[in-house]
Tab-separated table of C-alpha atoms in Angstrom:
chain	number	residue	atom	x	y	z
A	17	MET	CA	-42.319	74.086	92.402
A	18	LYS	CA	-39.051	75.815	91.809
A	19	ALA	CA	-37.160	72.815	93.214
A	20	ASN	CA	-39.099	70.522	90.936
A	21	SER	CA	-38.264	72.752	87.940
A	22	ARG	CA	-34.588	72.709	88.797
A	23	PHE	CA	-34.729	68.910	89.052
A	24	LYS	CA	-36.257	68.634	85.554
A	25	LYS	CA	-33.580	70.946	84.082
A	26	ALA	CA	-30.807	68.898	85.677
A	27	GLY	CA	-32.309	65.730	84.275
A	28	TYR	CA	-32.524	67.312	80.833
A	29	VAL	CA	-28.856	68.335	80.953
A	30	LEU	CA	-27.826	64.817	81.965
A	31	PHE	CA	-29.946	63.333	79.192
A	32	MET	CA	-28.333	65.651	76.548
A	33	ALA	CA	-24.857	64.860	77.843
A	34	PHE	CA	-25.620	61.159	77.415
A	35	LEU	CA	-26.791	61.756	73.837
A	36	LEU	CA	-23.689	63.806	72.985
A	37	ALA	CA	-21.439	61.086	74.416
A	38	GLY	CA	-23.251	58.565	72.223
A	39	CYS	CA	-22.708	60.773	69.151
A	40	THR	CA	-19.005	61.007	69.921
A	41	ALA	CA	-18.718	57.257	70.187
A	42	ASN	CA	-20.544	56.806	66.896
A	43	GLY	CA	-18.277	59.427	65.311
A	44	SER	CA	-15.126	57.593	66.366
A	45	GLU	CA	-16.500	54.356	64.976
A	46	ALA	CA	-17.105	56.040	61.620
A	47	THR	CA	-13.333	56.430	61.146
A	48	THR	CA	-13.078	52.656	60.770
A	49	LEU	CA	-14.706	53.047	57.323
A	50	ASN	CA	-11.146	53.751	56.090
A	51	THR	CA	-10.302	50.056	56.416
A	52	PRO	CA	-9.322	48.411	53.096
A	53	THR	CA	-12.043	47.310	50.698
A	54	PRO	CA	-11.873	43.600	49.771
A	55	GLU	CA	-9.859	42.851	46.625
A	56	SER	CA	-12.941	41.554	44.797
A	57	ALA	CA	-14.546	44.985	45.023
A	58	LEU	CA	-11.629	46.939	43.584
A	59	HIS	CA	-12.887	46.784	40.009
A	60	THR	CA	-16.314	48.358	40.563
A	61	ASP	CA	-16.980	51.897	39.433
A	62	THR	CA	-17.841	53.124	42.908
A	63	VAL	CA	-14.817	51.900	44.879
A	64	VAL	CA	-12.894	54.641	46.651
A	65	GLU	CA	-10.115	53.822	49.114
A	66	SER	CA	-8.279	55.982	51.619
A	67	VAL	CA	-4.527	56.371	51.430
A	68	SER	CA	-3.676	56.138	55.088
A	69	SER	CA	-0.025	55.297	55.780
A	70	GLU	CA	0.943	58.813	56.878
A	71	PRO	CA	-1.364	61.696	57.792
A	72	SER	CA	0.296	63.945	55.206
A	73	ARG	CA	-0.299	61.326	52.499
A	74	THR	CA	-4.009	60.778	53.159
A	75	ALA	CA	-6.079	61.044	49.983
A	76	GLU	CA	-8.860	59.270	48.156
A	77	ILE	CA	-8.438	57.612	44.779
A	78	GLU	CA	-10.808	55.606	42.626
A	79	LEU	CA	-8.890	52.462	41.753
A	80	SER	CA	-11.172	51.528	38.867
A	81	ALA	CA	-10.054	54.717	37.097
A	82	SER	CA	-6.381	54.236	37.995
A	83	LEU	CA	-3.645	52.745	35.861
A	84	LEU	CA	-2.004	49.611	37.265
A	85	ILE	CA	1.751	50.023	36.730
A	86	GLY	CA	2.701	46.588	38.030
A	87	GLU	CA	3.529	44.368	40.989
A	88	SER	CA	6.448	45.661	43.053
A	89	ASP	CA	8.421	44.798	46.169
A	90	ILE	CA	5.956	46.820	48.261
A	91	GLY	CA	2.725	45.801	46.520
A	92	LYS	CA	0.715	46.842	43.485
A	93	ILE	CA	1.626	50.241	42.030
A	94	TYR	CA	-1.098	52.504	40.639
A	95	ALA	CA	-0.930	55.837	38.814
A	96	ARG	CA	-3.745	58.336	39.286
A	97	GLU	CA	-3.852	62.061	38.429
A	98	ASN	CA	-0.059	62.325	38.058
A	99	LYS	CA	0.576	60.653	41.419
A	100	LEU	CA	1.751	57.150	42.339
A	101	PHE	CA	0.256	54.850	44.982
A	102	ALA	CA	1.275	51.491	46.439
A	103	LYS	CA	-1.294	49.000	47.752
A	104	ASN	CA	0.313	46.532	50.178
A	105	LYS	CA	-0.813	42.998	51.115
A	106	GLU	CA	-3.027	44.371	53.895
A	107	GLY	CA	-4.861	46.523	51.353
A	108	VAL	CA	-3.493	49.839	52.652
A	109	LEU	CA	-2.847	52.455	49.987
A	110	THR	CA	0.079	54.859	50.323
A	111	GLU	CA	1.173	57.677	48.059
A	112	ILE	CA	4.816	57.146	47.119
A	113	GLY	CA	7.511	59.572	46.033
A	114	ARG	CA	7.709	63.272	46.740
A	115	LEU	CA	4.297	64.713	47.518
A	116	ASP	CA	5.092	68.002	45.765
A	117	SER	CA	6.096	66.331	42.499
A	118	ASP	CA	3.956	65.194	39.558
A	119	LYS	CA	4.939	61.859	38.029
A	120	PHE	CA	4.415	61.089	34.330
A	121	SER	CA	5.090	57.995	32.186
A	122	ALA	CA	5.986	55.860	35.216
A	123	ALA	CA	7.544	52.448	34.539
A	124	LEU	CA	8.491	49.685	36.969
A	125	SER	CA	11.883	47.957	36.826
A	126	GLU	CA	12.091	44.309	35.851
A	127	ASP	CA	12.889	43.244	39.420
A	128	GLY	CA	10.052	45.353	40.876
A	129	GLY	CA	12.320	47.395	43.104
A	130	ARG	CA	12.359	50.808	41.425
A	131	ILE	CA	10.191	53.169	39.393
A	132	LEU	CA	11.363	55.465	36.620
A	133	TYR	CA	9.243	58.521	35.864
A	134	ASN	CA	9.335	61.950	34.264
A	135	ARG	CA	8.553	65.053	36.317
A	136	VAL	CA	7.498	66.897	33.159
A	137	GLU	CA	4.383	66.154	31.097
A	138	HIS	CA	4.693	65.518	27.368
A	139	LYS	CA	2.367	67.929	25.545
A	140	GLY	CA	1.784	68.462	21.850
A	141	THR	CA	2.685	66.284	18.878
A	142	SER	CA	6.471	66.648	18.934
A	143	THR	CA	8.498	63.441	19.199
A	144	GLN	CA	10.753	65.283	21.631
A	145	THR	CA	9.564	65.721	25.200
A	146	PRO	CA	11.066	67.756	28.064
A	147	CYS	CA	12.715	65.247	30.391
A	148	GLU	CA	13.446	65.536	34.090
A	149	LEU	CA	13.873	61.847	34.787
A	150	THR	CA	13.785	60.481	38.322
A	151	LEU	CA	14.555	57.055	39.754
A	152	LEU	CA	12.524	56.108	42.854
A	153	ASP	CA	13.724	53.265	45.103
A	154	LEU	CA	10.573	51.684	46.514
A	155	GLN	CA	12.164	50.228	49.637
A	156	SER	CA	14.080	53.293	50.839
A	157	GLY	CA	11.974	55.997	49.179
A	158	GLN	CA	15.174	57.622	47.901
A	159	GLU	CA	14.884	59.543	44.623
A	160	THR	CA	17.749	60.092	42.172
A	161	SER	CA	17.757	62.533	39.266
A	162	LEU	CA	18.969	61.123	35.936
A	163	SER	CA	18.963	64.412	34.037
A	164	ARG	CA	22.311	65.551	32.713
A	165	ASP	CA	23.612	68.629	34.563
A	166	ASP	CA	20.399	68.582	36.638
A	167	GLN	CA	18.529	70.418	33.891
A	168	VAL	CA	15.302	69.744	32.023
A	169	GLU	CA	16.231	68.782	28.469
A	170	PRO	CA	14.441	67.206	25.525
A	171	CYS	CA	14.620	63.466	25.015
A	172	HIS	CA	12.995	61.132	22.519
A	173	TYR	CA	12.517	57.960	24.552
A	174	PHE	CA	13.285	56.500	27.975
A	175	GLY	CA	12.630	53.146	29.586
A	176	TRP	CA	14.041	50.024	31.169
A	177	LEU	CA	16.446	47.588	29.534
A	178	GLY	CA	16.459	44.815	32.105
A	179	ASN	CA	17.302	46.655	35.310
A	180	HIS	CA	19.205	49.436	33.532
A	181	VAL	CA	17.693	52.712	32.348
A	182	TYR	CA	18.036	53.618	28.653
A	183	VAL	CA	17.555	57.235	27.536
A	184	GLN	CA	17.557	58.162	23.849
A	185	TRP	CA	18.086	61.893	23.485
A	186	ASN	CA	16.998	62.362	19.876
A	187	GLU	CA	15.059	60.547	17.189
A	188	TYR	CA	15.921	57.436	15.214
A	189	PRO	CA	16.368	57.122	12.324
A	190	SER	CA	18.257	60.392	12.119
A	191	PRO	CA	19.106	62.386	8.983
A	192	PHE	CA	22.723	61.220	9.220
A	193	ALA	CA	24.008	57.846	10.406
A	194	GLY	CA	25.040	57.872	14.043
A	195	ASP	CA	23.303	61.132	14.959
A	196	THR	CA	21.115	59.382	17.547
A	197	SER	CA	22.715	59.725	20.994
A	198	PHE	CA	21.866	57.730	24.110
A	199	THR	CA	22.885	57.111	27.725
A	200	VAL	CA	22.609	53.976	29.874
A	201	PHE	CA	22.217	54.430	33.638
A	202	ASP	CA	22.532	51.924	36.470
A	203	GLY	CA	18.942	51.296	37.546
A	204	ARG	CA	19.959	50.811	41.184
A	205	ASN	CA	21.781	54.081	41.885
A	206	GLY	CA	21.433	56.234	38.765
A	207	GLU	CA	25.149	56.108	37.925
A	208	GLN	CA	25.937	56.647	34.246
A	209	LEU	CA	27.311	53.400	32.818
A	210	GLU	CA	27.688	54.105	29.103
A	211	SER	CA	26.934	56.723	26.482
A	212	GLY	CA	27.287	56.736	22.744
A	213	ARG	CA	25.496	56.783	19.419
A	214	MET	CA	23.024	54.361	17.916
A	215	TYR	CA	23.465	53.362	14.258
A	216	GLN	CA	20.841	50.651	13.863
A	217	TYR	CA	17.753	49.309	15.631
A	218	LEU	CA	16.730	45.699	15.045
A	219	GLU	CA	13.046	45.840	15.894
A	220	ASP	CA	12.363	42.087	15.967
A	221	ASP	CA	15.088	41.534	18.567
A	222	GLN	CA	14.748	44.945	20.254
A	223	THR	CA	18.518	45.202	19.833
A	224	ARG	CA	20.527	48.342	19.143
A	225	ILE	CA	23.833	48.451	17.272
A	226	VAL	CA	25.769	51.163	19.073
A	227	LEU	CA	29.115	52.928	19.169
A	228	LEU	CA	30.211	53.505	22.766
A	229	HIS	CA	32.098	56.593	23.847
A	230	SER	CA	35.378	56.089	25.622
A	231	ASN	CA	34.924	55.760	29.369
A	232	ILE	CA	38.448	57.076	29.972
A	233	SER	CA	38.647	60.816	30.583
A	234	PHE	CA	40.849	62.993	28.358
A	235	GLU	CA	43.249	63.628	31.263
A	236	ASP	CA	43.758	59.897	31.852
A	237	ARG	CA	44.362	58.921	28.229
A	238	ASP	CA	47.717	57.542	27.176
A	239	GLY	CA	48.375	59.437	23.956
A	240	LEU	CA	45.883	60.873	21.489
A	241	GLU	CA	44.167	57.641	20.500
A	242	VAL	CA	40.715	56.826	21.824
A	243	ASN	CA	39.534	53.281	22.385
A	244	ILE	CA	36.244	52.878	20.505
A	245	ARG	CA	33.880	49.967	21.078
A	246	ILE	CA	30.995	48.833	18.899
A	247	ALA	CA	28.452	46.557	20.525
A	248	ALA	CA	24.976	45.088	20.396
A	249	LEU	CA	22.813	46.481	23.212
A	250	THR	CA	20.115	43.876	23.825
A	251	LYS	CA	16.719	44.251	25.499
A	252	ASP	CA	18.009	42.818	28.791
A	253	GLY	CA	20.477	45.722	29.081
A	254	ALA	CA	23.541	43.623	28.216
A	255	LEU	CA	26.279	44.965	25.948
A	256	HIS	CA	27.869	42.412	23.596
A	257	LEU	CA	31.202	43.676	22.259
A	258	LEU	CA	31.600	43.172	18.493
A	259	TRP	CA	34.493	45.494	17.544
A	260	GLU	CA	37.157	47.397	19.503
A	261	GLN	CA	40.024	49.529	18.198
A	262	PRO	CA	42.164	52.484	19.354
A	263	VAL	CA	41.580	55.291	16.831
A	264	TYR	CA	42.608	58.912	16.351
A	265	GLU	CA	40.450	61.498	14.558
A	266	GLU	CA	38.336	58.765	12.977
A	267	GLN	CA	34.804	59.448	11.770
A	268	PHE	CA	32.376	56.549	11.723
A	269	ARG	CA	30.292	57.138	8.615
A	270	ASP	CA	27.996	54.141	9.156
A	271	ILE	CA	27.740	50.839	11.023
A	272	GLN	CA	25.262	48.203	9.856
A	273	LEU	CA	24.459	44.576	10.535
A	274	SER	CA	22.721	42.150	8.173
A	275	LYS	CA	20.638	39.572	10.033
A	276	THR	CA	20.017	37.508	6.910
A	277	LEU	CA	23.723	37.372	6.001
A	278	GLY	CA	25.037	37.231	9.553
A	279	ALA	CA	27.546	39.942	8.695
A	280	MET	CA	28.544	43.421	9.829
A	281	ALA	CA	30.247	46.360	8.113
A	282	ILE	CA	31.860	49.536	9.474
A	283	TRP	CA	32.737	52.504	7.258
A	284	THR	CA	35.262	54.987	8.697
A	285	HIS	CA	37.052	58.136	7.509
A	286	HIS	CA	40.430	59.247	8.895
A	287	LEU	CA	40.471	63.043	8.931
A	288	PRO	CA	44.242	63.824	9.160
A	289	THR	CA	45.156	61.632	6.175
A	290	ASN	CA	41.852	61.884	4.263
A	291	THR	CA	41.730	58.114	3.932
A	292	ALA	CA	38.848	55.707	4.416
A	293	ARG	CA	38.486	52.151	5.630
A	294	LEU	CA	35.877	49.423	5.460
A	295	TRP	CA	35.754	46.768	8.165
A	296	MET	CA	33.795	43.531	7.586
A	297	ALA	CA	33.177	40.414	9.679
A	298	SER	CA	30.695	37.620	10.240
A	299	VAL	CA	28.444	37.856	13.315
A	300	ASP	CA	26.975	35.010	15.347
A	301	LEU	CA	23.510	36.386	16.100
A	302	LYS	CA	22.696	33.683	18.643
A	303	HIS	CA	25.617	34.539	20.916
A	304	TRP	CA	26.224	38.097	19.646
A	305	SER	CA	29.882	37.566	18.829
A	306	SER	CA	31.903	38.575	15.779
A	307	GLY	CA	34.399	36.629	13.702
A	308	GLU	CA	37.740	37.873	12.390
A	309	TRP	CA	37.591	41.400	10.995
A	310	THR	CA	38.795	42.175	7.472
A	311	GLU	CA	40.081	45.727	6.898
A	312	LEU	CA	40.104	47.368	3.449
A	313	GLU	CA	41.534	50.766	2.513
A	314	ILE	CA	39.046	52.414	0.175
A	315	LYS	CA	38.657	55.664	-1.703
A	316	PRO	CA	37.427	58.420	0.619
A	317	SER	CA	34.165	60.212	0.002
A	318	SER	CA	33.397	63.825	0.817
A	319	GLU	CA	29.720	62.967	1.137
A	320	ALA	CA	28.093	61.436	4.177
A	321	GLY	CA	26.826	57.999	3.249
A	322	ARG	CA	25.051	54.840	4.277
A	323	ILE	CA	25.753	51.114	4.190
A	324	SER	CA	23.286	48.503	2.975
A	325	PHE	CA	23.275	44.809	2.083
A	326	GLU	CA	20.932	45.117	-0.899
A	327	GLU	CA	22.912	42.600	-2.939
A	328	GLU	CA	23.478	39.232	-1.287
A	329	GLY	CA	27.123	38.744	-0.415
A	330	PHE	CA	28.020	42.434	-0.888
A	331	VAL	CA	28.313	45.592	1.179
A	332	VAL	CA	26.780	48.421	-0.857
A	333	PHE	CA	27.505	52.117	-0.249
A	334	SER	CA	24.960	54.819	-0.952
A	335	ASP	CA	27.294	56.245	-3.624
A	336	GLY	CA	27.004	52.978	-5.575
A	337	ARG	CA	30.266	51.287	-4.591
A	338	ARG	CA	30.034	47.613	-3.641
A	339	PHE	CA	32.430	45.317	-1.794
A	340	GLN	CA	32.242	41.551	-1.507
A	341	LEU	CA	31.935	40.119	1.971
A	342	PRO	CA	34.876	37.923	3.013
């Protein structure tokens, strides 16, 4: 009887071992549920996919509640809960960028190779937002900071102009002409290309009339004069030079372009001599080129002022003075 009892116990142990082995096999098969869901199911409210490229990046996101940023070199880019994800052709989702960093206001470059985002969230109703801007290369995964002096600072707007990054540091229009400063960065490597001040924004064309700071350092300048350029910065990131002069201690009171007249005017004030000048020229808006510039010496004004083209054929100053266009 005892032998028979031992035989039954041994059989029971073998039977349980077989069941446990079966459970283990079923458990390993359950991991295949992380395979990509068909594209047609991605827009249902119940779809959840696993992010499975690297173990440290594994997470679950609900694509129906995610924001599609755009189509990139590595697949579709989604934003979800301050993180960014790429879905490749095989349907695998991967979190991109630094795992320890939140990503706000993400925007994809025109060529689909890079993402621009802010590490800091914009809260409140202020037009200014703290900016810690970062450029993420989608192929290499390399991230480049675009913040000046590597510090968080307020900015008014940032985005892509073609494949360049445009950052506007304060609001437009500003209380005084030319008080709106900006920087243009190379969208490939984050290198600063240009900086300056914006005087006018042509909303229909998404074109900015800007004064560009000299790109020659003070140590490398030949003499005291500074070469100043005035250009049209178009929505594709191109700069079209309209005016260029070496100047010394010259204030640019206002710079304005009239689309209807196809003309441009520049009002300057020379501090050492307390003299003023008005520059006028025609502008070809199709090719963004200027004609011959006419220079007039005019009476200086102690007040800051503005230029308008309220009267057809005339440049009108805010103090009432008017000058006929050449």
